[in-house]
Amino acid sequence: MIKTRPLPGEMVVIEATAEERAALAARFALGAVDQLRAEVALEQRPRAIRATGRLRAAIMQPCAISGEDFPVTIDEAIDLRFIEENQRPATGDEEIELDADDCDEIEYAGEMFDLGEAVAQTLGLAIDPYAEGPNADAARLAAGIVQEGEQDGPLAALLAGLKRD
């Protein structure tokens, strides 16, 4: 994904190849990843490198109800901190409190980190596992599943009969 070493403050563009998109689709159980592009600025901070930018992707995602693939567009902010291994204070068995920024810290060893993998993980977190496609209601109806609040069907009649008793 990245071919050169970026300079601090330089915008890095990550665009997945066809092979990388196919691997991401398999990894995240998607019908396809049609497009994935991230624009990320890197900034040197004390004990960390901050990566901020935007991820945009076009995917084919299975509907949580029908299982049929449908198109989804993802537009997600990226705000990560890459910190060198062992930069966090040793805590042993003590409890530690994390604030919101700590959740987006990624440790790395040596002089390099994998920004492409961080973008892939951002994509994985942006996918809604319960997304419903355009045919979700028809699939529910075909399966005899009644929407909350609907009063049709045999289960609704049974429940109404129990309430009267």
Short mmCIF file of C-alpha atoms in Angstrom, two decimals:
data_model
loop_
_atom_site.label_atom_id
_atom_site.label_comp_id
_atom_site.label_asym_id
_atom_site.label_seq_id
_atom_site.Cartn_x
_atom_site.Cartn_y
_atom_site.Cartn_z
CA MET A 1 0.00 0.00 0.00
CA ILE A 2 2.77 2.50 0.91
CA LYS A 3 5.70 2.60 -1.45
CA THR A 4 7.88 5.37 0.06
CA ARG A 5 8.80 6.58 3.52
CA PRO A 6 6.79 9.75 4.21
CA LEU A 7 8.26 12.88 5.70
CA PRO A 8 6.72 14.25 8.92
CA GLY A 9 3.69 16.38 8.11
CA GLU A 10 3.39 14.92 4.62
CA MET A 11 0.02 13.50 3.54
CA VAL A 12 0.20 9.76 2.92
CA VAL A 13 -2.28 8.25 0.48
CA ILE A 14 -3.07 4.58 0.90
CA GLU A 15 -5.02 2.97 -1.89
CA ALA A 16 -5.60 -0.79 -1.77
CA THR A 17 -4.79 -2.85 -4.86
CA ALA A 18 -7.24 -5.39 -6.26
CA GLU A 19 -5.39 -8.18 -4.45
CA GLU A 20 -5.42 -6.28 -1.15
CA ARG A 21 -9.14 -5.51 -1.52
CA ALA A 22 -9.89 -9.20 -2.16
CA ALA A 23 -7.90 -10.17 0.95
CA LEU A 24 -9.76 -7.57 3.02
CA ALA A 25 -13.12 -8.84 1.73
CA ALA A 26 -12.20 -12.37 2.81
CA ARG A 27 -10.82 -11.17 6.16
CA PHE A 28 -13.98 -9.24 7.05
CA ALA A 29 -16.47 -11.68 5.43
CA LEU A 30 -17.62 -9.15 2.84
CA GLY A 31 -18.89 -9.78 -0.67
CA ALA A 32 -16.30 -7.33 -1.98
CA VAL A 33 -14.22 -4.29 -1.20
CA ASP A 34 -14.66 -2.27 -4.38
CA GLN A 35 -12.61 0.72 -3.25
CA LEU A 36 -10.43 1.63 -0.26
CA ARG A 37 -8.55 4.90 0.01
CA ALA A 38 -7.14 6.62 3.06
CA GLU A 39 -5.44 9.99 3.30
CA VAL A 40 -3.38 10.28 6.47
CA ALA A 41 -1.13 13.02 7.83
CA LEU A 42 1.69 11.94 10.15
CA GLU A 43 2.90 14.21 12.92
CA GLN A 44 5.84 13.54 15.25
CA ARG A 45 4.85 13.93 18.88
CA PRO A 46 6.82 13.27 22.05
CA ARG A 47 7.04 9.46 22.40
CA ALA A 48 4.47 8.94 19.60
CA ILE A 49 3.56 9.55 15.98
CA ARG A 50 0.03 10.80 15.45
CA ALA A 51 -1.83 9.74 12.30
CA THR A 52 -4.95 11.69 11.37
CA GLY A 53 -7.02 11.64 8.24
CA ARG A 54 -9.92 9.97 6.52
CA LEU A 55 -10.78 6.49 5.25
CA ARG A 56 -13.23 6.10 2.41
CA ALA A 57 -14.36 2.71 1.15
CA ALA A 58 -17.04 1.13 -0.99
CA ILE A 59 -17.94 -2.40 0.07
CA MET A 60 -20.51 -5.09 -0.64
CA GLN A 61 -21.76 -6.22 2.74
CA PRO A 62 -24.08 -9.11 3.58
CA CYS A 63 -27.42 -8.09 5.06
CA ALA A 64 -27.74 -9.21 8.69
CA ILE A 65 -31.26 -10.50 7.94
CA SER A 66 -31.30 -11.86 4.38
CA GLY A 67 -27.59 -12.55 3.87
CA GLU A 68 -27.73 -10.84 0.46
CA ASP A 69 -24.90 -8.46 -0.39
CA PHE A 70 -25.73 -4.78 -0.71
CA PRO A 71 -23.53 -1.72 -1.33
CA VAL A 72 -22.27 0.29 1.65
CA THR A 73 -20.17 3.44 1.62
CA ILE A 74 -17.81 4.04 4.53
CA ASP A 75 -16.43 7.46 5.38
CA GLU A 76 -14.51 7.24 8.65
CA ALA A 77 -12.17 9.60 10.47
CA ILE A 78 -8.74 8.25 11.39
CA ASP A 79 -7.04 9.45 14.56
CA LEU A 80 -4.35 7.06 15.84
CA ARG A 81 -1.18 7.26 17.87
CA PHE A 82 1.70 4.92 17.19
CA ILE A 83 3.87 4.50 20.28
CA GLU A 84 7.09 2.57 20.70
CA GLU A 85 6.82 -0.71 22.57
CA ASN A 86 7.27 -0.44 26.32
CA GLN A 87 6.44 3.29 26.39
CA ARG A 88 3.39 2.66 28.54
CA PRO A 89 4.12 2.52 32.25
CA ALA A 90 4.41 -1.01 33.64
CA THR A 91 1.35 -1.75 35.73
CA GLY A 92 1.71 -5.38 36.79
CA ASP A 93 -1.60 -6.50 38.24
CA GLU A 94 -2.73 -2.99 39.11
CA GLU A 95 -5.90 -1.59 37.60
CA ILE A 96 -5.38 1.15 35.07
CA GLU A 97 -7.82 3.65 33.69
CA LEU A 98 -7.91 4.33 29.98
CA ASP A 99 -9.24 7.50 28.48
CA ALA A 100 -10.66 7.69 24.96
CA ASP A 101 -7.25 8.53 23.44
CA ASP A 102 -5.63 5.42 24.89
CA CYS A 103 -7.94 3.17 22.88
CA ASP A 104 -6.41 4.39 19.64
CA GLU A 105 -2.79 3.73 20.57
CA ILE A 106 -0.90 1.13 18.56
CA GLU A 107 2.45 -0.14 19.75
CA TYR A 108 5.26 -0.81 17.32
CA ALA A 109 8.82 -2.13 17.57
CA GLY A 110 11.87 -0.88 15.71
CA GLU A 111 11.81 2.06 13.35
CA MET A 112 8.68 1.22 11.34
CA PHE A 113 4.97 0.65 11.86
CA ASP A 114 2.31 -0.73 9.56
CA LEU A 115 0.02 2.13 8.61
CA GLY A 116 -1.73 -0.08 6.03
CA GLU A 117 -2.71 -2.56 8.74
CA ALA A 118 -3.99 0.28 10.91
CA VAL A 119 -6.17 1.44 8.00
CA ALA A 120 -7.41 -2.13 7.50
CA GLN A 121 -8.33 -2.35 11.18
CA THR A 122 -10.11 1.00 10.95
CA LEU A 123 -12.15 -0.41 8.07
CA GLY A 124 -12.99 -3.52 10.11
CA LEU A 125 -14.20 -1.40 13.02
CA ALA A 126 -16.28 0.84 10.72
CA ILE A 127 -18.31 -2.08 9.32
CA ASP A 128 -21.73 -2.36 10.97
CA PRO A 129 -22.21 -6.08 11.71
CA TYR A 130 -25.99 -5.59 11.97
CA ALA A 131 -26.50 -3.58 8.78
CA GLU A 132 -29.71 -4.38 6.97
CA GLY A 133 -30.01 -4.36 3.22
CA PRO A 134 -32.97 -3.26 1.12
CA ASN A 135 -34.57 -6.74 1.20
CA ALA A 136 -34.42 -7.21 4.99
CA ASP A 137 -38.16 -6.61 5.51
CA ALA A 138 -39.08 -9.08 2.76
CA ALA A 139 -36.76 -11.70 4.32
CA ARG A 140 -38.39 -11.15 7.73
CA LEU A 141 -41.84 -11.51 6.22
CA ALA A 142 -40.86 -14.68 4.36
CA ALA A 143 -39.48 -16.14 7.60
CA GLY A 144 -42.61 -15.18 9.54
CA ILE A 145 -40.76 -12.74 11.77
CA VAL A 146 -42.99 -9.94 13.01
CA GLN A 147 -41.52 -6.49 13.49
CA GLU A 148 -41.70 -5.02 16.97
CA GLY A 149 -45.04 -3.29 17.40
CA GLU A 150 -46.80 -5.27 14.65
CA GLN A 151 -49.91 -7.17 15.71
CA ASP A 152 -50.14 -9.71 12.88
CA GLY A 153 -49.23 -13.37 12.82
CA PRO A 154 -49.78 -16.41 15.01
CA LEU A 155 -47.42 -15.32 17.78
CA ALA A 156 -49.19 -11.98 18.16
CA ALA A 157 -52.55 -13.79 18.37
CA LEU A 158 -51.18 -16.18 21.00
CA LEU A 159 -49.77 -13.32 23.08
CA ALA A 160 -53.01 -11.37 22.80
CA GLY A 161 -54.93 -14.43 23.99
CA LEU A 162 -52.60 -14.81 26.98
CA LYS A 163 -53.09 -11.17 27.94
CA ARG A 164 -56.89 -11.62 28.05
CA ASP A 165 -56.66 -14.57 30.47
#
